[in-house]
Amino acid sequence: MKITFVTSNTGKLKEVKDKLEPLGIEVVGDKVYYPEIQTDSLREVARYGAQWLKNRLEAPFILDDSGLFLSALEGFPGVYSAYAYGTIGNRGILNLMNKKGDKRAEFRTAAALVDPNEKIHIFEGVCKGSVIGEERGKNGFGYDPVFIPEGYEITFGEMSTEEKNKISHRSLAFHEVYEYIKEHFSVEFDIS
Ligand code: IMP
């Protein structure tokens, strides 16, 4: 089957394609605009975006809202990750974290799936790790070069998409999306 993934981020699109296509789901990127509301929950940002797009885009489709949550900064940048990345960037995050002893960080993704009946389902994924003191690696995108996942010694920026997809927040959320599609779509919507 074929599903639309709404994103203007080519890094996200590559990860989701690499995740779902070997499982038999063709992923087509669509850069259509949707508003990202300000709230303290990724789920609500994703749900609102999906709700807004429902009347404008043919279902089924998926979108994701993600962020980096730093313990020492009480969760910042979190839901403000896109704004923080666009303004202070990785350098700014490194400066803010410079004198902090607690380097714990986690990436979170909330993926919204709009099914063929236009019902919205939200799936979440979390990847725990820490932020390091410098940027390392040229792969991935966004905060990848400053984040080391738990149990690893290299950053997401030093991993291939395949490696990142074994453990990432997005991969976990989209695995749930896959499981849902596999279980429900052929039965309820006759799509396989
Ligand atoms: P959004 O989900 O597109 O709103 O992303 C928020 C911000 O977090 C953007 O600046 C992204 O570049 C960044 N971001 C989202 N997902 C990831 C990821 O998997 N790795 C690194 N940065 C990410």
GROMACS .gro file of C-alpha atoms in nm, residues 25-90:
model
   66
   25ILE     CA    1   0.444   0.041   0.278
   26GLU     CA    2   0.539   0.286   0.003
   27VAL     CA    3   0.595   0.634   0.147
   28VAL     CA    4   0.530   0.944  -0.064
   29GLY     CA    5   0.651   1.278   0.074
   30ASP     CA    6   0.423   1.583   0.061
   31LYS     CA    7   0.542   1.931   0.163
   32VAL     CA    8   0.194   2.076   0.207
   33TYR     CA    9   0.179   2.341   0.482
   34TYR     CA   10   0.003   2.288   0.813
   35PRO     CA   11   0.009   2.508   1.124
   36GLU     CA   12   0.210   2.403   1.429
   37ILE     CA   13   0.028   2.533   1.735
   38GLN     CA   14   0.206   2.633   2.055
   39THR     CA   15   0.126   2.392   2.337
   40ASP     CA   16   0.339   2.194   2.579
   41SER     CA   17   0.253   1.860   2.418
   42LEU     CA   18   0.393   1.711   2.096
   43ARG     CA   19   0.078   1.496   2.074
   44GLU     CA   20  -0.141   1.804   2.059
   45VAL     CA   21   0.078   1.969   1.795
   46ALA     CA   22   0.060   1.654   1.581
   47ARG     CA   23  -0.314   1.608   1.641
   48TYR     CA   24  -0.395   1.969   1.552
   49GLY     CA   25  -0.188   1.948   1.232
   50ALA     CA   26  -0.362   1.625   1.132
   51GLN     CA   27  -0.706   1.769   1.210
   52TRP     CA   28  -0.630   2.082   1.006
   53LEU     CA   29  -0.510   1.878   0.707
   54LYS     CA   30  -0.803   1.635   0.713
   55ASN     CA   31  -1.021   1.850   0.488
   56ARG     CA   32  -0.733   1.944   0.262
   57LEU     CA   33  -0.546   1.621   0.195
   58GLU     CA   34  -0.662   1.278   0.092
   59ALA     CA   35  -0.634   1.022   0.373
   60PRO     CA   36  -0.452   0.806   0.468
   61PHE     CA   37  -0.158   1.025   0.562
   62ILE     CA   38   0.092   1.068   0.845
   63LEU     CA   39   0.284   1.357   0.998
   64ASP     CA   40   0.520   1.378   1.292
   65ASP     CA   41   0.613   1.634   1.552
   66SER     CA   42   0.940   1.578   1.733
   67GLY     CA   43   1.168   1.749   1.981
   68LEU     CA   44   1.476   1.727   2.198
   69PHE     CA   45   1.412   1.748   2.574
   70LEU     CA   46   1.705   1.842   2.799
   71SER     CA   47   1.678   1.753   3.171
   72ALA     CA   48   1.906   2.034   3.291
   73LEU     CA   49   1.689   2.288   3.106
   74GLU     CA   50   1.361   2.146   3.236
   75GLY     CA   51   1.272   1.998   2.902
   76PHE     CA   52   1.378   2.290   2.681
   77PRO     CA   53   1.383   2.310   2.379
   78GLY     CA   54   1.112   2.036   2.371
   79VAL     CA   55   0.807   2.160   2.182
   80TYR     CA   56   1.009   2.469   2.086
   81SER     CA   57   1.279   2.258   1.917
   82ALA     CA   58   1.217   2.391   1.566
   83TYR     CA   59   1.227   2.752   1.684
   84ALA     CA   60   1.539   2.695   1.898
   85TYR     CA   61   1.716   2.517   1.614
   86GLY     CA   62   1.631   2.799   1.373
   87THR     CA   63   1.750   3.069   1.611
   88ILE     CA   64   2.030   2.951   1.843
   89GLY     CA   65   2.104   2.620   1.665
   90ASN     CA   66   2.332   2.347   1.798
   0.00000   0.00000   0.00000
